[in-house]
Tab-separated table of C-alpha atoms and ligand atoms in Angstrom:
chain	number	residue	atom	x	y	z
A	1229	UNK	CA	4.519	-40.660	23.237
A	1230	UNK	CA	8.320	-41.365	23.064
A	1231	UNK	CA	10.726	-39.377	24.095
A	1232	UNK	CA	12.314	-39.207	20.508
A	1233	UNK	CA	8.814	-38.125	19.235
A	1234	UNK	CA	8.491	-35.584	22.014
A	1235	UNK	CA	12.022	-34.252	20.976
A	1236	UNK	CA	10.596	-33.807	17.700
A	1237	UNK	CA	7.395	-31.789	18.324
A	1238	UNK	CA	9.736	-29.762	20.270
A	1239	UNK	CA	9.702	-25.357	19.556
A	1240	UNK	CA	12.464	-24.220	17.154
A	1241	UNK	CA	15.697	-23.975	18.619
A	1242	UNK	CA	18.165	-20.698	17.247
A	1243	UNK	CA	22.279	-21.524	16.347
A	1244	UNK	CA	23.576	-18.109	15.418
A	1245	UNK	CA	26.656	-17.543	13.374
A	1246	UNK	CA	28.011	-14.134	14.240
A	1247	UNK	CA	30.942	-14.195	12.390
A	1248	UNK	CA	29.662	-14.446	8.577
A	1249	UNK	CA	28.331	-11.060	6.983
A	1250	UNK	CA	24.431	-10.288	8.040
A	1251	UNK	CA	23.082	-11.650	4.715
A	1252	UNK	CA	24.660	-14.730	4.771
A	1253	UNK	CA	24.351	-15.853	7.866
A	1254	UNK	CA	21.674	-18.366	8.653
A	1255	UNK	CA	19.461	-19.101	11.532
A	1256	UNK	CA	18.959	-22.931	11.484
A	1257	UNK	CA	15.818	-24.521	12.611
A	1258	UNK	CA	15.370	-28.274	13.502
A	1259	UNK	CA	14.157	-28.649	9.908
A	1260	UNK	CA	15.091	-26.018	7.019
A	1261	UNK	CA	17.674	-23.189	7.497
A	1262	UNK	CA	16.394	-19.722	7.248
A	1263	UNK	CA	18.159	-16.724	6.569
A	1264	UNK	CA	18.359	-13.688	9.205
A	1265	UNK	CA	16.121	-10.421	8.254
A	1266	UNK	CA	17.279	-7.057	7.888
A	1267	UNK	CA	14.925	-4.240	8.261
A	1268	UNK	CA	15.370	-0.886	6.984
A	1269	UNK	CA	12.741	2.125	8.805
A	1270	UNK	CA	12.745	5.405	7.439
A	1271	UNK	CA	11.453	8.330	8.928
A	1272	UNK	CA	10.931	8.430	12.609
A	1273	UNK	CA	9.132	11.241	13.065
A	1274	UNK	CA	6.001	11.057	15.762
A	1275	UNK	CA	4.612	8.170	13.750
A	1276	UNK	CA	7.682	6.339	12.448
A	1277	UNK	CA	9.885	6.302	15.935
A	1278	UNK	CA	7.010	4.859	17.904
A	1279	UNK	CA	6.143	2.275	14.749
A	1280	UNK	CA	10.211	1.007	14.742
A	1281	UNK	CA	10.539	1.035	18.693
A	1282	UNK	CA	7.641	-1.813	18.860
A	1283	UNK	CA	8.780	-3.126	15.489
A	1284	UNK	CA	12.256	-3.571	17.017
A	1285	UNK	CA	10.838	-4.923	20.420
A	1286	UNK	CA	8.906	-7.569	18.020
A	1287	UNK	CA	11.666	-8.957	15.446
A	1288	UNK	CA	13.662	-12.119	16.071
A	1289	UNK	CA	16.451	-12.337	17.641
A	1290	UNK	CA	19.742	-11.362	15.475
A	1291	UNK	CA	17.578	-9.606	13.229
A	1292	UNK	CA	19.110	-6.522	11.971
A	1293	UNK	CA	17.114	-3.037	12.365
A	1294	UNK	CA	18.624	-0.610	10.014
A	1295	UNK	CA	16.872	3.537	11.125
A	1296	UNK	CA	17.317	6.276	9.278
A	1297	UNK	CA	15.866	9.915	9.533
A	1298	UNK	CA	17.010	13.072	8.058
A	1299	UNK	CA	16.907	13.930	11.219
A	1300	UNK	CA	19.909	12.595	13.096
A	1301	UNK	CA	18.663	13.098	16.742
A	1302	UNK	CA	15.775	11.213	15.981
A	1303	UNK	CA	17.901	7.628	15.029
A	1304	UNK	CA	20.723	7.989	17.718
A	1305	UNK	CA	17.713	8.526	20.128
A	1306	UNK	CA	16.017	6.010	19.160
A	1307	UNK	CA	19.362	3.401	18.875
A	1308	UNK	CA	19.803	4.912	22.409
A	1309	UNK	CA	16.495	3.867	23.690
A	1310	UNK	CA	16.299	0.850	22.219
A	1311	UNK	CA	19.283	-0.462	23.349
A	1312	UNK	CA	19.254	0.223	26.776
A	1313	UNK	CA	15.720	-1.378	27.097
A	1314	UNK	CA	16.280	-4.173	24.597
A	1315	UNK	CA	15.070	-7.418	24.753
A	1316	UNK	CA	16.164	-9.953	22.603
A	1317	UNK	CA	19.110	-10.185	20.493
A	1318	UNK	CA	17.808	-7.746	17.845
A	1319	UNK	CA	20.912	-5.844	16.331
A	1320	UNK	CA	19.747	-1.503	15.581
A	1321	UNK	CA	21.757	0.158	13.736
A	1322	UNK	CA	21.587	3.958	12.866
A	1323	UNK	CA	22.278	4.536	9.462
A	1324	UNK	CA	24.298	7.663	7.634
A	1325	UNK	CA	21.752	8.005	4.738
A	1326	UNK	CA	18.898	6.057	3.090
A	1327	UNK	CA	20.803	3.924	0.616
A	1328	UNK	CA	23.128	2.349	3.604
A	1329	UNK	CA	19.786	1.522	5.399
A	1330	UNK	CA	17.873	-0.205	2.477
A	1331	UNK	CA	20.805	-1.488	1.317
A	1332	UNK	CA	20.005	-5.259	0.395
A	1333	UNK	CA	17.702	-4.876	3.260
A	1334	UNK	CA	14.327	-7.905	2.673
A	1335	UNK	CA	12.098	-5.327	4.021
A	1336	UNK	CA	12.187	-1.615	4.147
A	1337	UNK	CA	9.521	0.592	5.906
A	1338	UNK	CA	9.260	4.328	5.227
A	1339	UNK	CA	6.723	6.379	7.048
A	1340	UNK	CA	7.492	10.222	5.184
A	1341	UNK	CA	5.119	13.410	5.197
A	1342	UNK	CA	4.319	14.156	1.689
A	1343	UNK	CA	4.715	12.611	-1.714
A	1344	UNK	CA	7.606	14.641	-3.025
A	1345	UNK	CA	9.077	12.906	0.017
A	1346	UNK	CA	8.037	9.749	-0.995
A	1347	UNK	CA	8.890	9.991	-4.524
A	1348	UNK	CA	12.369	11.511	-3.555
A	1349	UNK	CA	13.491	8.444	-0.703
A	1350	UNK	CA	12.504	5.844	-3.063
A	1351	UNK	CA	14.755	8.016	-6.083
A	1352	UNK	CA	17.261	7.360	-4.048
A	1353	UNK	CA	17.251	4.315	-2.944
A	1354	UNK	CA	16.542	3.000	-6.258
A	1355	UNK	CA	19.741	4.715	-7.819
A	1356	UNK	CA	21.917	3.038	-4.782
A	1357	UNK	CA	20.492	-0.632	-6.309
A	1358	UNK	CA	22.393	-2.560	-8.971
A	1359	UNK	CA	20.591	-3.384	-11.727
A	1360	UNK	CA	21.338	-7.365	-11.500
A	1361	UNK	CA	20.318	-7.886	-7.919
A	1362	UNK	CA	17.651	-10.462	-8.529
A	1363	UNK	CA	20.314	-12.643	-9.532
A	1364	UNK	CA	22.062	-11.966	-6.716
A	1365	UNK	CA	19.303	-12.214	-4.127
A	1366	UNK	CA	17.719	-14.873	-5.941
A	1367	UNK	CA	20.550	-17.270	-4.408
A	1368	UNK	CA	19.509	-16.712	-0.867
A	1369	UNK	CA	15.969	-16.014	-0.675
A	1370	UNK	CA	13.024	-16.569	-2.766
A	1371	UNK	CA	10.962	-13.825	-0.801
A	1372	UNK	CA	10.786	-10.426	-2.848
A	1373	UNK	CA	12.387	-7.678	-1.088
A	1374	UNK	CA	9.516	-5.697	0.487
A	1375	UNK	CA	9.414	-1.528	0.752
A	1376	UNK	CA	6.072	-0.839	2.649
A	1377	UNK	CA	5.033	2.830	2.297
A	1378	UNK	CA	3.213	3.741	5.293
A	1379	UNK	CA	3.123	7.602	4.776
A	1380	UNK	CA	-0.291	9.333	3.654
A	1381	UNK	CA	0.344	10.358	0.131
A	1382	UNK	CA	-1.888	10.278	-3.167
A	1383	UNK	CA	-2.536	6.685	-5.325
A	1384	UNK	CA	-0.917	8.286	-8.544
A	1385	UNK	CA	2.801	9.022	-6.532
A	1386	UNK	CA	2.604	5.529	-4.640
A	1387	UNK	CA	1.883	3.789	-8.351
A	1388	UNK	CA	4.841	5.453	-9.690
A	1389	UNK	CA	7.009	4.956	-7.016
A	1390	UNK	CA	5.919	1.001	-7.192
A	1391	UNK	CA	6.429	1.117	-10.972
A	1392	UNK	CA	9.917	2.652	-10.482
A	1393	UNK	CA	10.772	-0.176	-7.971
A	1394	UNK	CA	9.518	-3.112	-10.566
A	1395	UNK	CA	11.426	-1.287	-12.904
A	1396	UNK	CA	14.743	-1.590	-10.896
A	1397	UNK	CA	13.945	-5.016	-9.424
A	1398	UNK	CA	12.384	-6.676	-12.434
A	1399	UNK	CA	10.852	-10.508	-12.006
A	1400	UNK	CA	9.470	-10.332	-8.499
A	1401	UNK	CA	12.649	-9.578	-7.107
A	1402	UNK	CA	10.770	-6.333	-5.233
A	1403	UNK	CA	7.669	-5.496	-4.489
A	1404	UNK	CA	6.200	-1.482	-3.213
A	1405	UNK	CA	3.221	-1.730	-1.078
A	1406	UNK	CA	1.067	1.201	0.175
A	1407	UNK	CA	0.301	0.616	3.855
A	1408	UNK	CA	-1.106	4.070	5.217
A	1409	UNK	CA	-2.660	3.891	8.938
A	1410	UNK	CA	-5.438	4.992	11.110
A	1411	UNK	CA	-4.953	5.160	14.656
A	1412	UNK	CA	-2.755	8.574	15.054
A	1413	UNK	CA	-0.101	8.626	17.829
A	1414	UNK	CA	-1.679	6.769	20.068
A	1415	UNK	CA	-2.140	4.000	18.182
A	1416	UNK	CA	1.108	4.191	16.904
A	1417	UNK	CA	2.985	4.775	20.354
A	1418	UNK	CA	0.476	1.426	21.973
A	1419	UNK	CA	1.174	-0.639	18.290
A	1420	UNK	CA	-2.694	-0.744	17.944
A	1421	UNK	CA	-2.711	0.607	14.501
A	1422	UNK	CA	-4.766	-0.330	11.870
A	1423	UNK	CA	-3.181	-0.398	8.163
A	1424	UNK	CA	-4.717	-0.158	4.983
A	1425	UNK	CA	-2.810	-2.526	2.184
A	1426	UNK	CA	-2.133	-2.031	-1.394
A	1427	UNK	CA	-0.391	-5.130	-2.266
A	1428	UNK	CA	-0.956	-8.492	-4.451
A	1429	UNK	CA	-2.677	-11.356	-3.048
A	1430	UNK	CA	0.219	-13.469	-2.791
A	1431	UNK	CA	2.403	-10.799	-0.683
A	1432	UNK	CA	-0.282	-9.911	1.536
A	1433	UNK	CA	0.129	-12.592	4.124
A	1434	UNK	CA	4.126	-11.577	4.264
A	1435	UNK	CA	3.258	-8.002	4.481
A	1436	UNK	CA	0.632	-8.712	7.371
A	1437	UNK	CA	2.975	-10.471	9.570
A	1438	UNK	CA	5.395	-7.691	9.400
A	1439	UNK	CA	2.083	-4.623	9.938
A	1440	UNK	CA	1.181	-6.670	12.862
A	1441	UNK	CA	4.392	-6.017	14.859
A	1442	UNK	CA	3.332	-2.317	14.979
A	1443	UNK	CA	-0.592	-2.412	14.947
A	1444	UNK	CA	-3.521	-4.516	15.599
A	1445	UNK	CA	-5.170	-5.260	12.295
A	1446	UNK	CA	-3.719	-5.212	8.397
A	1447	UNK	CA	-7.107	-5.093	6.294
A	1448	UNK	CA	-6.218	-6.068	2.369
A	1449	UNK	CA	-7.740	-3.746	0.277
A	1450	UNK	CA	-6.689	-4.574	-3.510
A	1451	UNK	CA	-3.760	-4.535	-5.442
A	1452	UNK	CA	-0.932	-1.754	-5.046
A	1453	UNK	CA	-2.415	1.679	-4.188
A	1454	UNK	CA	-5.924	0.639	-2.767
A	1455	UNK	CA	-4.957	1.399	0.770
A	1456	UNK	CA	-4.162	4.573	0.337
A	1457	UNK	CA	-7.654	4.813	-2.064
A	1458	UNK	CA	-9.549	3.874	0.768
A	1459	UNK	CA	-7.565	5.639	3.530
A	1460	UNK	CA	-8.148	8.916	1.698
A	1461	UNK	CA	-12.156	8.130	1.006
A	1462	UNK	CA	-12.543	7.054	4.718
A	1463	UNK	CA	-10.122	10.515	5.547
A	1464	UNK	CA	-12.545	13.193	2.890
A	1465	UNK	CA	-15.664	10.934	5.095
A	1466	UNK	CA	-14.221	12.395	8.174
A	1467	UNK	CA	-13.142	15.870	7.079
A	1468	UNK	CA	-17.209	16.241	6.051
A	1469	UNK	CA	-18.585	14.370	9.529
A	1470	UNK	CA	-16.946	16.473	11.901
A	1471	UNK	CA	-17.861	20.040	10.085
A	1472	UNK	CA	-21.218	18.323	9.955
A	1473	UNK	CA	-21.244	17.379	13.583
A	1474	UNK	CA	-19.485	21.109	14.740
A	1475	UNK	CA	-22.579	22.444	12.466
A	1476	UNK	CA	-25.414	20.243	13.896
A	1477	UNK	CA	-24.169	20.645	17.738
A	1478	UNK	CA	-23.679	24.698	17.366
A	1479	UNK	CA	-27.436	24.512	15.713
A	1480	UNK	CA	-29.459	22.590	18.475
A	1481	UNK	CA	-27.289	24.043	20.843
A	1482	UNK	CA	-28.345	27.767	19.792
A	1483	UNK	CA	-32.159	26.477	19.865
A	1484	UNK	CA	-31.641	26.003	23.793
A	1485	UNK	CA	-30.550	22.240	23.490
A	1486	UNK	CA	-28.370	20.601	25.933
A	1487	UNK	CA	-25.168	19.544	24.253
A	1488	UNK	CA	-25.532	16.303	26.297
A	1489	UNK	CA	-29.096	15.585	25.137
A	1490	UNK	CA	-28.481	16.320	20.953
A	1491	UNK	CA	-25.322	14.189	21.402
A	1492	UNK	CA	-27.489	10.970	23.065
A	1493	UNK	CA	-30.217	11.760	20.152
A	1494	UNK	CA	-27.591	11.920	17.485
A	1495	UNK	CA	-26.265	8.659	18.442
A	1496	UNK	CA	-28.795	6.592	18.986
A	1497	UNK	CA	-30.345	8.079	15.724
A	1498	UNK	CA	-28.936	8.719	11.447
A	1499	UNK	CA	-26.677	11.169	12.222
A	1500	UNK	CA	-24.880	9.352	14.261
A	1501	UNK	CA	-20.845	9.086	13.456
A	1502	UNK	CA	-17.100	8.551	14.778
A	1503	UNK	CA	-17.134	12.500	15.740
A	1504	UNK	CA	-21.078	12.736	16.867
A	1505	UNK	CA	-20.040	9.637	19.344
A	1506	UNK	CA	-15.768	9.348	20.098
A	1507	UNK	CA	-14.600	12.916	18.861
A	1508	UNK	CA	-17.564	14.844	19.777
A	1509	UNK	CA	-16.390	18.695	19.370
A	1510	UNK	CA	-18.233	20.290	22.316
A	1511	UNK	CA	-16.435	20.487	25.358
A	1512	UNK	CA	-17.254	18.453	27.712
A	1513	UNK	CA	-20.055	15.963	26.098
A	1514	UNK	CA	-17.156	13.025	25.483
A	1515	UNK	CA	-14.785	13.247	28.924
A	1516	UNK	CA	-12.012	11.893	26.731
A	1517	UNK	CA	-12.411	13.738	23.276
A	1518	UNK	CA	-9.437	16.459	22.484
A	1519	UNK	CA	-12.442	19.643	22.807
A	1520	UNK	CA	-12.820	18.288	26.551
A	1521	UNK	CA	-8.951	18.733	27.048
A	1522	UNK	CA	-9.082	22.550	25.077
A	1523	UNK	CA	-8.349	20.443	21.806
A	1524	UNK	CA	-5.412	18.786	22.668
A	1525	UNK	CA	-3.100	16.284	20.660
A	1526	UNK	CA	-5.864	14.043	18.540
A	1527	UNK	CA	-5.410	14.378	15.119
A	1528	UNK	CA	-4.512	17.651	14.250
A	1529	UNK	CA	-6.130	20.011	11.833
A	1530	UNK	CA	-3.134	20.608	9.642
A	1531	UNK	CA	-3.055	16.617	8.594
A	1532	UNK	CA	-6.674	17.099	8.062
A	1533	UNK	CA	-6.091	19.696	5.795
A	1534	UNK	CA	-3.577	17.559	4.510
A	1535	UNK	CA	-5.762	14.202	3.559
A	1536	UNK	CA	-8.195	16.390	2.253
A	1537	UNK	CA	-5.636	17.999	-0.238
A	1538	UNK	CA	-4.612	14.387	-1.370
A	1539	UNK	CA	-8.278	13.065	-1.617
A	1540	UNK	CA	-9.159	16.074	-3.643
A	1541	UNK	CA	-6.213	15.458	-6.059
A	1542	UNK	CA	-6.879	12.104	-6.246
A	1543	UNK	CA	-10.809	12.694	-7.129
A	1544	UNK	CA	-8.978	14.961	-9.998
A	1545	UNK	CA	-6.671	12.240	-11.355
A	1546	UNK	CA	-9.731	9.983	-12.137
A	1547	UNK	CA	-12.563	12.822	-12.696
A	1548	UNK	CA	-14.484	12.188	-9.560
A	1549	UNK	CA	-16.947	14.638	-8.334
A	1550	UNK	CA	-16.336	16.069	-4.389
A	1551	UNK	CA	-18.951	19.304	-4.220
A	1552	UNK	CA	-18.057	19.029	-0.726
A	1553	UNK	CA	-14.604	19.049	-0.816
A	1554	UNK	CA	-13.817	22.599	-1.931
A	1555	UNK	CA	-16.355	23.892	0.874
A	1556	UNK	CA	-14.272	21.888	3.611
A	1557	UNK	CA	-11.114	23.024	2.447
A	1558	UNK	CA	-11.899	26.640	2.793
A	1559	UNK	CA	-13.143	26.109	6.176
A	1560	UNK	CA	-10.253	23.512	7.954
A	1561	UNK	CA	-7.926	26.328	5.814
A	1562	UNK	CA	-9.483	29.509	7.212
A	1563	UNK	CA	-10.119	27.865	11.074
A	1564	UNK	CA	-5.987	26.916	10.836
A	1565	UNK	CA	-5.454	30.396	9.988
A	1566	UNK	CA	-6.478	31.227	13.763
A	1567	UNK	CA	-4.158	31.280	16.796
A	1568	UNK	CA	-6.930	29.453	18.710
A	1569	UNK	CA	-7.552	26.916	16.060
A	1570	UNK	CA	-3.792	26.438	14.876
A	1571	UNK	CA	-2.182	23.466	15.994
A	1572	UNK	CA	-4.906	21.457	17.651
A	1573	UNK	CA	-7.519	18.574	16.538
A	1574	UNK	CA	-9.431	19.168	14.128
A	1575	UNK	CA	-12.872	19.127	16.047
A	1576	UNK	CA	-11.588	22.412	16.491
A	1577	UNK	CA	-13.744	24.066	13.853
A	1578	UNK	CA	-16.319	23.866	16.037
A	1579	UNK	CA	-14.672	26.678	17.774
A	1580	UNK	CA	-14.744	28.439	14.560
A	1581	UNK	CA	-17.779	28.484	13.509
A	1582	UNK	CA	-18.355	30.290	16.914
A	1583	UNK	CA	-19.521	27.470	19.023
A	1584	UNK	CA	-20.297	27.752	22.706
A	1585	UNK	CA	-17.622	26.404	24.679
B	37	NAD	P1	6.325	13.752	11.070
B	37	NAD	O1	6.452	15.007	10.295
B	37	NAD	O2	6.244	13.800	12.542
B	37	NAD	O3	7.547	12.767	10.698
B	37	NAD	C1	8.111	12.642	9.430
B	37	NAD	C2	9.568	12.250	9.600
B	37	NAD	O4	10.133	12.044	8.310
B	37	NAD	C3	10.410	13.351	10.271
B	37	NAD	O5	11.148	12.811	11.328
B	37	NAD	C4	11.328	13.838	9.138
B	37	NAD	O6	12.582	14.276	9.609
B	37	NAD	C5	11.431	12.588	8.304
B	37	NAD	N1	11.805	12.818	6.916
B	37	NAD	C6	11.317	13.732	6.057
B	37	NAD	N2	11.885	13.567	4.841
B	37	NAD	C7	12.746	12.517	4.959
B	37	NAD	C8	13.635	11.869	4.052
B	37	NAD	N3	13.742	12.246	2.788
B	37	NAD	N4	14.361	10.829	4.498
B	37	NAD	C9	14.258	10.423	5.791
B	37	NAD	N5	13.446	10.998	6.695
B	37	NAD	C10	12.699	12.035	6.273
B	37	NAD	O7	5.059	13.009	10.457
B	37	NAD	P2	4.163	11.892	11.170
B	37	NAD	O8	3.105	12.539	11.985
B	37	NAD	O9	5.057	10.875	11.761
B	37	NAD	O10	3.404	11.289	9.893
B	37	NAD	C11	4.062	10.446	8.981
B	37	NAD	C12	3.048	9.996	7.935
B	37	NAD	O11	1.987	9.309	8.583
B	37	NAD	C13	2.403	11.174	7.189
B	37	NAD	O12	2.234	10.831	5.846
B	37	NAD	C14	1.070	11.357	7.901
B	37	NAD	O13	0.070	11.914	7.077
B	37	NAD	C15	0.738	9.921	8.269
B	37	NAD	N6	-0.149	9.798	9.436
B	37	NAD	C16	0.067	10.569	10.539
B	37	NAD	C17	-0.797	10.439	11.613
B	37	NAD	C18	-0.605	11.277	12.867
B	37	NAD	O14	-1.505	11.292	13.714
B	37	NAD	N7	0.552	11.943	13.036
B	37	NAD	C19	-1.871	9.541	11.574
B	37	NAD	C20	-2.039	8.756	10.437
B	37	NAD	C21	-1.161	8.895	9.373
């Protein structure tokens, strides 16, 4: 090979231009110039701060990383920790409200407790945009501006919210994606998180690239509000399996089984399931499950309570039939009523249904 043709095949080399304004300034590649990403995340809570610290430790260099929280010690923490440790050239900046962090931002991530929260941001943000920015934006990218919802909330708000956002950013100049996640803190905190997409065909590949920075696999499931479809079916799943499995164990247990043998039976037979095998709710049969630490961080039982409200509401919005549901409610509801129960995974009704521990 040449050395002109080795010069060629050579990795992309970055010329910065610090001193023209963030959007304008251009990263130039041996071939065509590209323009420097902002990022806007919103909502750092125990989720959202560990999602934008690897986020941040994954962008390019001379990105921008805009963070806001309503809670301020969250973002100058954050700014704090991510500067001292950063690598890379990756500008963070804390911002004073939502609208300076989206503002003309190509990708904005919000990761919010509830709908009304959801619904509210987004309100907000929208209001802050003028109505003529696809013209503008139009002359330096081509690329919709992306707002990925990673928060837990119900189809029906996450539709309206990405109707609201088409409505403000008419002709593919934005696009709102529902990308809720499995994985809890720990999968958030390690950026092993798995994300459940509601988003076009042709965004999904953009929108993968971006998940993949903060978790370990982006599965497309449909068009805008199918993640969060299937992240609240696989969710009510869950909330039935591990009363089920709390049920089951107390049952065989109170015929004179060993927890140890009904869990090996269980698994190797139909019953088997994600809390029969990983999140197994007697102390002591799974060394690592949160009943083996006195129920301990996992996924707590007020989120379950949680999911199960929004899967319920969402079976309502399209006349769906959960039997189960109400059942399940009353029992995560009444077993988070207890001091021993309050606060902790949500194996933890195995505890109240009385459960030898
Ligand atoms: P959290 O309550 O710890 O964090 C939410 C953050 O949002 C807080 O820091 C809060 O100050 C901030 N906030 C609230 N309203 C805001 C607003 N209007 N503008 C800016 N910031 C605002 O919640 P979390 O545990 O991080 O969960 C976030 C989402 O992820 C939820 O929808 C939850 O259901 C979902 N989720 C959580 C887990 C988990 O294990 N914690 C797992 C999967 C999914």
């Amino acid at each position: 090979m040449t050395p002109v043709a080795t010069a060629w095949r050579r990795p992309v080399v970055l010329l910065l231009v610090r001193s023209q304004p963030a959007r304008t300034r251009t990263r130039l590649f041996s071939t065509t110039p590209r323009r420097l990403d902002v990022y806007a995340f919103i909502g750092l809570g125990q989720m959202g701060y560990q999602m934008a610290r690897n986020l941040q430790s994954k962008l390019a260099s001379a990105d921008t990383l805009r963070l806001y929280d309503i809670n301020k010690a969250a973002v100058q923490n954050l700014v704090k920790e991510a500067t001292s440790q950063q690598v890379g050239g990756v500008v963070i900046q804390g911002s004073d409200s939502a609208e300076d962090a989206a503002r003309e931002a190509n990708v904005v991530i919000s990761c919010l407790p509830e709908p009304e929260h959801v619904r509210q941001l987004y309100g907000t943000i929208l209001k802050a945009q003028k109505p003529s920015s696809k013209g503008k934006d139009a002359s330096w990218t081509a690329e919709p501006r992306l707002f990925i919802d990673c928060s837990t909330i119900d189809p029906s708000t996450s539709r309206e919210v990405a109707a609201s956002v088409l409505a403000t950013l008419p002709n593919g100049a934005g696009q709102f994606i529902d990308a809720p996640m499995s994985g809890g803190v720990v999968g958030a905190t390690a950026g092993t998180l798995t994300f459940m997409v509601g988003t076009p065909d042709d965004h999904f590949s953009r929108v993968e690239k971006i998940l993949l920075r903060m978790g370990k696999q982006a599965l497309h499931c449909g068009p805008q509000g199918s993640g969060l479809a299937a992240k609240l079916a696989n969710n009510y799943l869950l909330a039935i399996e591990n009363i089920a499995t709390g049920e089951a164990m107390n049952f065989g247990m109170q015929w004179g089984l060993d927890p140890q043998v009904l869990a090996k039976v269980i698994n190797v037979s139909t019953g088997r399931c994600w809390p029969s095998e990983v999140n197994n709710p007697v102390p002591g049969v799974v060394a690592t499950a949160p009943a083996s630490r006195d129920y301990q961080g996992g996924f707590g039982i007020g989120l379950m309570r949680k999911d199960l409200r929004l899967a319920m509401e969402a079976a309502e919005d399209k006349g769906v039939k959960l039997p189960l549901a109400e059942v399940a409610a009353d029992v995560y509801k009444s077993a988070e009523a207890e001091s021993r129960c309050k606060g902790r995974d949500f194996s933890v009704v195995y505890r109240w249904l009385g459960g030898k521990e």
